[in-house]
Short mmCIF file of C-alpha atoms in Angstrom, two decimals:
data_model
loop_
_atom_site.label_atom_id
_atom_site.label_comp_id
_atom_site.label_asym_id
_atom_site.label_seq_id
_atom_site.Cartn_x
_atom_site.Cartn_y
_atom_site.Cartn_z
CA MET L 962 93.14 125.02 71.32
CA ALA L 963 91.61 122.22 68.98
CA THR L 964 88.92 124.78 67.83
CA LEU L 965 91.50 127.30 66.54
CA PRO L 966 92.14 126.81 62.79
CA GLN L 967 95.73 128.01 63.01
CA LEU L 968 98.26 129.38 65.61
CA THR L 969 101.57 131.03 64.82
CA LEU L 970 104.36 130.50 67.30
CA ASP L 971 106.02 133.57 68.77
CA PHE L 972 109.62 132.17 68.72
CA ASN L 973 109.48 131.56 64.97
CA ARG L 974 106.53 133.34 63.10
CA GLN L 975 107.07 131.08 60.02
CA ILE L 976 105.80 128.00 62.07
CA LYS L 977 102.07 127.54 61.97
CA LEU L 978 100.08 124.94 63.90
CA SER L 979 96.71 123.65 63.19
CA ASN L 980 94.40 120.59 63.64
CA ASP L 981 93.47 120.08 60.08
CA GLY L 982 95.96 117.37 59.21
CA GLY L 983 93.33 114.91 58.11
CA SER L 984 93.71 111.18 58.47
CA LEU L 985 96.46 111.08 61.06
CA SER L 986 96.71 109.30 64.45
CA SER L 987 99.04 109.52 67.39
CA ASP L 988 98.11 105.93 68.64
CA THR L 989 99.42 103.64 65.87
CA GLY L 990 100.78 101.23 68.46
CA GLU L 991 97.18 100.15 69.36
CA PHE L 992 97.47 97.95 66.26
CA ILE L 993 100.08 95.91 68.16
CA PHE L 994 97.55 95.27 70.85
CA ARG L 995 94.81 94.47 68.38
CA GLU L 996 97.07 91.89 66.57
CA PHE L 997 97.88 90.25 70.01
CA ASP L 998 94.16 90.44 70.85
CA GLU L 999 93.24 88.40 67.73
CA LYS L 1000 96.05 85.96 68.42
CA ILE L 1001 94.89 84.95 71.93
CA GLY L 1002 91.20 85.39 71.12
CA PHE L 1003 90.68 88.18 73.65
CA SER L 1004 87.86 90.01 72.21
CA LYS L 1005 86.28 86.87 70.80
CA THR L 1006 86.20 85.35 74.18
CA LEU L 1007 84.63 88.40 75.80
CA ALA L 1008 81.99 88.50 73.12
CA ARG L 1009 81.18 84.80 73.47
CA HIS L 1010 80.68 85.12 77.24
CA LEU L 1011 78.89 88.50 77.58
CA HIS L 1012 75.12 88.69 77.01
CA LEU L 1013 73.80 91.98 78.12
CA LYS L 1014 70.10 92.69 78.50
CA ASP L 1015 69.82 95.10 75.66
CA ASP L 1016 66.41 96.48 74.95
CA ARG L 1017 67.51 98.92 72.20
CA LYS L 1018 65.26 98.81 69.17
CA TYR L 1019 68.06 100.12 66.92
CA HIS L 1020 71.65 100.70 67.41
CA VAL L 1021 74.85 101.72 65.55
CA HIS L 1022 77.24 100.41 67.95
CA SER L 1023 77.12 96.80 69.29
CA ASN L 1024 77.98 95.91 72.90
CA GLU L 1025 80.93 93.96 71.67
CA ASN L 1026 82.30 97.10 69.98
CA LEU L 1027 81.53 99.41 72.82
CA LEU L 1028 83.49 96.89 75.15
CA ARG L 1029 86.52 96.89 72.99
CA GLN L 1030 86.48 100.60 72.44
CA LYS L 1031 86.53 101.35 76.08
CA ILE L 1032 89.31 98.73 76.84
CA TYR L 1033 91.42 100.15 74.04
CA GLN L 1034 90.83 103.75 75.23
CA ILE L 1035 92.14 102.69 78.66
CA ILE L 1036 95.30 100.98 77.24
CA ALA L 1037 96.07 104.13 75.20
CA GLY L 1038 95.85 106.31 78.22
CA TYR L 1039 92.30 107.96 77.67
CA ALA L 1040 90.72 107.62 81.07
CA GLU L 1041 87.66 109.86 80.51
CA ASP L 1042 84.81 108.55 78.38
CA ASP L 1043 84.46 111.90 76.68
CA SER L 1044 87.84 111.30 74.91
CA ALA L 1045 85.70 109.32 72.57
CA ASP L 1046 84.24 112.46 71.26
CA GLN L 1047 87.62 113.73 70.03
CA LEU L 1048 88.74 110.42 68.82
CA THR L 1049 85.54 109.65 66.90
CA ASN L 1050 87.14 109.66 63.49
CA ASP L 1051 90.67 108.55 64.46
CA PRO L 1052 91.80 106.26 61.71
CA VAL L 1053 93.58 103.78 64.04
CA PHE L 1054 90.72 103.43 66.57
CA THR L 1055 88.01 103.11 63.84
CA GLN L 1056 90.02 100.28 62.14
CA ILE L 1057 90.66 98.51 65.61
CA ILE L 1058 86.88 98.68 66.54
CA GLY L 1059 85.68 97.94 62.90
CA THR L 1060 83.33 100.96 62.64
CA ASP L 1061 83.15 104.16 60.64
CA ALA L 1062 83.15 106.17 63.79
CA LEU L 1063 83.70 105.61 67.47
CA ALA L 1064 80.74 105.66 70.00
CA SER L 1065 80.23 108.98 71.90
CA GLN L 1066 80.57 109.56 75.59
CA PRO L 1067 76.72 109.18 76.13
CA SER L 1068 76.81 105.89 74.29
CA LEU L 1069 79.47 104.62 76.65
CA SER L 1070 77.55 105.75 79.67
CA ARG L 1071 74.43 103.92 78.56
CA PHE L 1072 76.49 100.85 77.89
CA TYR L 1073 77.56 100.64 81.50
CA THR L 1074 74.04 100.69 82.71
CA ARG L 1075 73.11 97.54 80.85
CA PHE L 1076 75.33 95.46 83.18
CA ASP L 1077 73.89 93.57 86.20
CA ASN L 1078 75.53 90.85 88.53
CA GLU L 1079 74.97 88.17 85.96
CA SER L 1080 76.93 90.05 83.18
CA MET L 1081 79.67 90.97 85.70
CA GLU L 1082 79.98 87.29 86.34
CA GLN L 1083 80.14 86.57 82.63
CA LEU L 1084 83.07 88.89 82.40
CA ASN L 1085 84.72 87.14 85.25
CA GLN L 1086 84.29 83.81 83.47
CA ALA L 1087 85.72 85.27 80.24
CA ASN L 1088 88.73 86.64 82.17
CA GLN L 1089 89.28 83.10 83.82
CA GLU L 1090 89.12 81.41 80.43
CA LEU L 1091 91.81 83.74 79.12
CA LEU L 1092 93.80 83.17 82.24
CA ASP L 1093 93.63 79.44 81.76
CA LYS L 1094 94.78 79.70 78.17
CA VAL L 1095 97.87 81.74 78.99
CA HIS L 1096 98.60 79.57 82.10
CA THR L 1097 98.57 76.45 79.89
CA PHE L 1098 100.82 78.14 77.35
CA ARG L 1099 103.25 79.13 79.88
CA GLY L 1100 103.26 75.72 81.40
CA SER L 1101 103.29 77.17 84.95
CA LYS L 1102 104.05 74.71 87.70
CA ALA L 1103 102.85 76.99 90.40
CA ILE L 1104 100.44 79.91 91.06
CA ILE L 1105 100.56 82.35 94.05
CA PHE L 1106 97.31 83.84 95.15
CA ASP L 1107 98.43 87.25 96.35
CA LEU L 1108 95.55 88.86 98.22
CA ASP L 1109 95.16 92.53 99.14
CA SER L 1110 92.87 95.35 99.46
CA THR L 1111 93.32 98.85 98.23
CA HIS L 1112 91.28 102.12 98.29
CA ALA L 1113 89.56 104.15 95.67
CA ASP L 1114 88.79 107.66 96.68
CA THR L 1115 85.53 109.26 95.69
CA TYR L 1116 84.56 112.83 95.58
CA GLY L 1117 80.81 113.12 95.45
CA GLU L 1118 77.61 111.20 96.54
CA GLN L 1119 78.69 107.84 94.96
CA GLU L 1120 76.57 104.90 96.12
CA SER L 1121 78.09 102.84 98.97
CA ALA L 1122 81.10 105.08 99.24
CA SER L 1123 81.99 105.29 102.99
CA TYR L 1124 84.78 106.66 105.31
CA ASN L 1125 87.63 104.29 105.80
CA THR L 1126 89.48 104.78 109.03
CA HIS L 1127 92.62 103.06 107.84
CA TYR L 1128 93.03 105.26 104.84
CA GLY L 1129 91.47 108.21 106.36
CA THR L 1130 89.28 109.12 103.41
CA VAL L 1131 86.03 108.49 101.78
CA GLY L 1132 85.70 105.87 98.98
CA PHE L 1133 85.57 102.24 98.29
CA HIS L 1134 87.61 99.35 99.50
CA PRO L 1135 88.12 96.86 96.62
CA LEU L 1136 89.47 93.37 97.21
CA VAL L 1137 91.99 92.15 94.70
CA ALA L 1138 93.95 88.99 93.81
CA PHE L 1139 97.02 88.80 91.57
CA ASP L 1140 99.31 85.91 90.53
CA GLY L 1141 102.58 86.72 92.45
CA ILE L 1142 104.61 84.89 89.82
CA THR L 1143 103.27 86.38 86.51
CA GLY L 1144 101.53 89.58 87.63
CA ASP L 1145 98.34 88.43 86.07
CA PHE L 1146 95.24 90.18 87.58
CA LEU L 1147 92.99 87.11 88.81
CA LYS L 1148 90.07 88.83 90.21
CA ALA L 1149 88.66 91.97 91.83
CA LYS L 1150 85.56 92.83 93.87
CA LEU L 1151 84.33 96.31 94.62
CA ARG L 1152 83.25 96.76 98.26
CA PRO L 1153 81.90 99.72 100.33
CA GLY L 1154 84.53 101.86 101.92
CA ASN L 1155 83.76 100.98 105.56
CA VAL L 1156 84.28 97.12 105.25
CA TYR L 1157 87.11 95.37 106.99
CA THR L 1158 90.01 94.07 104.88
CA SER L 1159 89.11 90.27 105.24
CA ASN L 1160 85.33 90.90 104.79
CA GLY L 1161 84.11 88.32 102.33
CA VAL L 1162 87.69 87.02 101.50
CA VAL L 1163 86.74 83.28 101.70
CA ASP L 1164 83.88 83.65 99.32
CA PHE L 1165 86.15 85.74 97.05
CA VAL L 1166 89.12 83.34 96.84
CA LYS L 1167 87.41 79.99 97.19
CA PRO L 1168 86.13 79.74 93.65
CA LEU L 1169 89.62 80.63 92.39
CA ILE L 1170 91.23 77.99 94.50
CA GLU L 1171 88.71 75.34 93.41
CA HIS L 1172 89.03 76.20 89.83
CA TYR L 1173 92.83 75.86 89.82
CA ASN L 1174 92.72 72.66 91.79
CA GLU L 1175 90.23 71.13 89.36
CA LYS L 1176 91.62 72.58 86.09
CA PHE L 1177 95.32 72.33 86.77
CA PRO L 1178 95.87 69.63 89.47
CA GLU L 1179 99.59 69.51 88.69
CA THR L 1180 100.06 73.17 89.59
CA THR L 1181 101.09 73.90 93.04
CA PRO L 1182 98.91 76.62 94.70
CA PHE L 1183 100.32 79.10 97.28
CA LEU L 1184 98.49 81.92 99.07
CA ARG L 1185 99.90 84.96 100.69
CA GLY L 1186 98.28 87.77 102.68
CA ASP L 1187 98.96 90.44 105.19
CA SER L 1188 97.62 90.61 108.77
CA GLY L 1189 94.37 91.89 107.51
CA PHE L 1190 93.60 88.47 106.18
CA ALA L 1191 94.61 86.58 109.28
CA VAL L 1192 91.23 84.77 109.80
CA PRO L 1193 90.82 81.20 110.74
CA ALA L 1194 88.25 80.54 107.97
CA LEU L 1195 90.96 81.30 105.38
CA TYR L 1196 93.41 78.94 107.03
CA ASP L 1197 90.80 76.20 107.07
CA LEU L 1198 90.00 76.72 103.43
CA CYS L 1199 93.60 76.50 102.40
CA GLU L 1200 94.12 73.39 104.45
CA ASP L 1201 90.97 71.73 103.14
CA GLU L 1202 91.99 72.65 99.63
CA SER L 1203 95.67 71.65 99.90
CA VAL L 1204 96.84 75.12 99.42
CA TYR L 1205 100.12 76.21 101.00
CA TYR L 1206 99.89 79.63 102.65
CA VAL L 1207 101.94 82.25 104.57
CA ILE L 1208 99.85 84.97 106.23
CA ARG L 1209 101.14 87.52 108.52
CA LEU L 1210 99.72 87.76 112.12
CA LYS L 1211 99.00 90.78 114.16
CA SER L 1212 101.13 90.87 117.36
CA ASN L 1213 99.47 90.14 120.70
CA ALA L 1214 100.71 89.70 124.26
CA ILE L 1215 101.06 85.96 124.00
CA LEU L 1216 103.07 86.01 120.94
CA GLN L 1217 105.30 88.82 122.18
CA ARG L 1218 106.02 86.84 125.31
CA MET L 1219 106.85 83.67 123.40
CA ALA L 1220 109.20 85.74 121.08
CA ASP L 1221 110.92 87.43 123.92
CA GLU L 1222 111.59 84.01 125.64
CA LEU L 1223 113.43 82.98 122.45
CA HIS L 1224 115.72 86.12 122.45
CA PRO L 1225 115.86 88.00 125.93
CA ALA L 1226 117.43 91.39 125.77
CA THR L 1227 119.78 90.31 128.61
CA GLU L 1228 121.63 88.06 126.39
CA ILE L 1229 122.82 90.67 123.82
CA SER L 1230 126.58 90.52 123.67
CA ASP L 1231 127.37 93.39 121.41
CA VAL L 1232 124.88 96.14 121.13
CA SER L 1233 126.70 97.79 118.17
CA MET L 1234 125.98 94.77 116.03
CA SER L 1235 122.53 94.20 114.42
CA GLU L 1236 120.92 90.80 114.81
CA CYS L 1237 118.23 88.88 112.99
CA TYR L 1238 116.79 85.49 113.87
CA TYR L 1239 114.13 83.11 112.46
CA GLU L 1240 112.44 80.78 114.67
CA GLU L 1241 109.53 78.27 114.57
CA ILE L 1242 106.96 77.92 117.37
CA GLU L 1243 103.50 76.22 117.83
CA TYR L 1244 100.73 78.55 118.66
CA GLN L 1245 96.97 78.40 118.90
CA ALA L 1246 94.70 81.46 119.18
CA LYS L 1247 91.43 81.06 120.98
CA SER L 1248 89.50 81.40 117.70
CA TRP L 1249 91.52 78.54 116.03
CA SER L 1250 90.33 74.99 115.98
CA LYS L 1251 93.91 73.67 116.33
CA SER L 1252 97.55 74.82 116.82
CA ARG L 1253 99.49 75.93 113.86
CA LYS L 1254 103.12 76.55 112.80
CA VAL L 1255 104.14 80.28 113.43
CA ILE L 1256 107.45 81.67 112.20
CA VAL L 1257 108.91 84.34 114.35
CA GLN L 1258 111.32 86.97 112.79
CA SER L 1259 113.31 88.78 115.43
CA VAL L 1260 115.22 91.82 114.39
CA ARG L 1261 117.44 93.99 116.70
CA PRO L 1262 119.05 97.05 114.77
CA ALA L 1263 122.47 98.14 115.85
CA GLY L 1264 122.40 100.43 118.84
CA GLU L 1265 118.99 99.03 120.01
CA LEU L 1266 118.41 96.98 123.18
CA PHE L 1267 115.26 95.16 122.20
CA PHE L 1268 114.09 92.99 119.41
CA THR L 1269 111.15 93.71 117.14
CA HIS L 1270 109.16 90.58 116.25
CA SER L 1271 107.10 89.71 113.23
CA PHE L 1272 104.80 86.71 113.15
CA PHE L 1273 103.76 84.49 110.14
CA VAL L 1274 101.27 81.56 110.31
CA THR L 1275 101.95 78.90 107.69
CA ASN L 1276 101.30 75.20 106.74
CA LEU L 1277 104.51 74.91 104.75
CA LYS L 1278 106.37 71.74 105.67
CA ASP L 1279 109.62 71.18 107.47
CA ALA L 1280 111.47 71.20 104.18
CA PHE L 1281 111.18 74.94 104.26
CA THR L 1282 113.42 76.75 106.70
CA PRO L 1283 111.94 79.56 108.87
CA GLU L 1284 114.06 82.09 106.87
CA THR L 1285 112.84 80.79 103.50
CA ILE L 1286 109.24 81.07 104.56
CA VAL L 1287 109.75 84.68 105.66
CA ARG L 1288 111.63 85.48 102.45
CA SER L 1289 108.79 83.96 100.43
CA TYR L 1290 106.28 86.22 102.21
CA GLN L 1291 108.48 89.40 101.67
CA LYS L 1292 108.40 88.81 97.92
CA ARG L 1293 104.68 89.70 98.30
CA GLY L 1294 105.83 93.27 98.01
CA THR L 1295 105.79 93.03 94.21
CA MET L 1296 101.97 93.10 94.40
CA GLU L 1297 102.07 96.60 95.70
CA ASN L 1298 103.65 97.47 92.25
CA TYR L 1299 100.87 95.49 90.42
CA ILE L 1300 98.22 97.50 92.32
CA LYS L 1301 100.00 100.81 91.70
CA GLU L 1302 100.14 100.11 88.07
CA ALA L 1303 96.45 98.93 87.92
CA LYS L 1304 95.43 102.22 89.55
CA ASN L 1305 97.89 104.77 87.98
CA GLY L 1306 98.11 103.10 84.54
CA PHE L 1307 94.73 101.55 83.97
CA TYR L 1308 92.53 103.73 86.30
CA LEU L 1309 91.35 100.94 88.49
CA ASP L 1310 90.32 103.35 91.13
CA LYS L 1311 88.64 105.98 89.02
CA MET L 1312 85.17 105.73 90.53
CA ASN L 1313 83.32 108.79 89.05
CA SER L 1314 79.76 107.40 88.70
CA HIS L 1315 76.94 107.69 91.17
CA SER L 1316 75.96 104.02 90.64
CA PHE L 1317 77.94 101.28 92.51
CA GLN L 1318 77.28 98.83 89.67
CA VAL L 1319 78.66 101.15 87.04
CA ASN L 1320 81.83 101.75 89.16
CA GLU L 1321 82.27 98.04 89.38
CA VAL L 1322 81.94 97.58 85.56
CA LYS L 1323 84.56 100.25 85.07
CA MET L 1324 86.81 98.50 87.52
CA MET L 1325 86.42 95.24 85.62
CA LEU L 1326 87.26 96.88 82.30
CA SER L 1327 90.38 98.30 83.90
CA LEU L 1328 91.23 94.71 84.95
CA LEU L 1329 90.81 93.43 81.47
CA ALA L 1330 92.93 96.24 79.89
CA TYR L 1331 95.56 95.49 82.45
CA ASN L 1332 95.51 91.79 81.77
CA LEU L 1333 95.71 92.15 77.96
CA THR L 1334 98.79 94.34 78.46
CA ASN L 1335 100.35 92.01 80.93
CA TRP L 1336 99.94 89.04 78.73
CA LEU L 1337 101.44 90.94 75.67
CA ARG L 1338 104.53 92.09 77.54
CA THR L 1339 105.12 88.76 79.28
CA LEU L 1340 104.66 86.56 76.14
CA CYS L 1341 105.98 88.94 73.34
CA PHE L 1342 108.30 91.40 74.71
CA PRO L 1343 112.04 90.63 74.30
CA LYS L 1344 114.01 89.42 77.44
CA GLY L 1345 114.78 92.34 79.70
CA ARG L 1346 111.67 94.27 78.89
CA LYS L 1347 108.94 91.88 80.09
CA SER L 1348 108.36 93.94 83.17
CA MET L 1349 108.00 97.29 81.32
CA GLN L 1350 105.32 99.53 82.86
CA ILE L 1351 102.37 100.81 80.90
CA GLU L 1352 103.49 104.38 80.88
CA THR L 1353 106.73 103.27 79.19
CA ILE L 1354 104.89 100.96 76.84
CA ARG L 1355 102.69 103.95 75.79
CA THR L 1356 105.75 106.12 75.13
CA ARG L 1357 107.71 103.30 73.23
CA ILE L 1358 105.10 101.63 71.07
CA ILE L 1359 101.64 103.06 71.39
CA LYS L 1360 102.03 106.89 70.91
CA VAL L 1361 103.36 106.53 67.34
CA ALA L 1362 102.41 108.98 64.76
CA SER L 1363 101.10 107.74 61.38
CA LYS L 1364 99.29 108.79 58.26
CA LEU L 1365 96.43 106.87 56.67
CA VAL L 1366 96.92 106.20 52.91
CA LYS L 1367 94.42 104.29 50.93
CA SER L 1368 95.46 102.65 47.70
CA GLY L 1369 93.23 100.10 45.85
CA ARG L 1370 92.02 97.49 48.34
CA SER L 1371 94.77 98.14 50.81
CA ILE L 1372 95.03 100.51 53.75
CA TYR L 1373 98.50 101.74 54.59
CA PHE L 1374 99.49 103.47 57.93
CA LYS L 1375 102.66 105.37 57.19
CA LEU L 1376 104.67 105.69 60.50
CA SER L 1377 106.88 108.64 61.25
CA SER L 1378 110.30 108.08 59.71
CA SER L 1379 111.89 109.69 62.80
CA PHE L 1380 110.20 107.25 65.33
CA VAL L 1381 112.82 106.57 67.81
CA TYR L 1382 111.68 103.18 69.09
CA GLN L 1383 110.82 101.66 65.70
CA LYS L 1384 113.17 98.60 66.18
CA PHE L 1385 111.45 97.67 69.43
CA PHE L 1386 108.00 98.30 67.79
CA TRP L 1387 108.64 95.88 64.81
CA GLU L 1388 110.33 93.27 67.08
CA VAL L 1389 107.29 93.12 69.19
CA LEU L 1390 104.91 92.84 66.20
CA GLN L 1391 106.96 90.13 64.67
CA ARG L 1392 106.92 88.14 68.03
CA ILE L 1393 103.17 88.34 68.10
CA GLN L 1394 102.80 86.95 64.67
CA ARG L 1395 105.10 84.05 65.50
CA LEU L 1396 103.27 83.17 68.59
CA LYS L 1397 101.56 79.87 68.67
CA LEU L 1398 99.15 80.00 71.54
CA GLU L 1399 96.76 77.13 70.50
#
């Protein structure tokens, strides 16, 4: 439709639609993100850390601008690189990037290929520096390392894509870590689709734990993981690094027998009433170097004769009741929402390149776009709106129509007078400008 000079609507032949409006944009709210970016030093931090091996003799678009362009396209909801071809002269994007025109899809594709393992680590370091800055500003007293794995479907001959029996599909099996308190995206690692959940988890999380213990010794670290992460090496790491943990265990015959002894079915007094108990036992699996505290949650729904047992290994002290420990683990469910938003809102699982390295780069850029958004909403959104999802954010403050007007040395963006969420828009912008992060 964009190629048609004009189209008349059938319901009212007086109405004509065309794409020749000139210096207009539908993404004016990207300026809010750019203002916040400058306030926390987001792009500057990335540029300082990232040093790509660039053998171009001549270029129009710097690596710094290409990185910023892709991140801001993700935030605005443009998942495909070829969206840049249509946005090339968008007045908002060109001002945000600081160029006369945006880079094309082929330029973005070549940009990804300049990354290697070293430059990926540089982006991780930049992300960690920004995480530290925000952590300090918040004055956080605790951090929860929520570990999980997810799946990224593939539809072609992508390098290292494999069939995963758990998900029943072909793709990758990324490992991710979020802060269970703030929702910050701490780290991600792309893995082949056929690796087990806990594969490489100690090497993945150990640098995070060591960093926070050294950088923020006053912060209490806590780790949660499902039964896929129930490996002795992870328990040992947490105990050596003074990290509290609650990890769900897979049931086995020994644990079931111990739990059944706590609540035999023969002692049920009223089968019409549901029952739930929390108990503590000492247990040592054959692969463990010592016995550990295990919490048993025993649930019998009304009308059932037998209990269903769940097991959680932990090093939390006696000050925490068994029920409190289970409740703390159950709050891990919020991580599913973080992953869902990262995938649906920031395209974390969009793996459309043949190259494994390029797909990992795209995953990292999605992580950075997610974090910039999460820091903006948690630090600058008004109370009651700090958990707003990206799709709502796009509707409320990003997808705003404006017209570019140049007058002397000033550049004016005239927003639509009928913009419904203008009060929220201006409130967020004013909160950003009042923010004192340093």
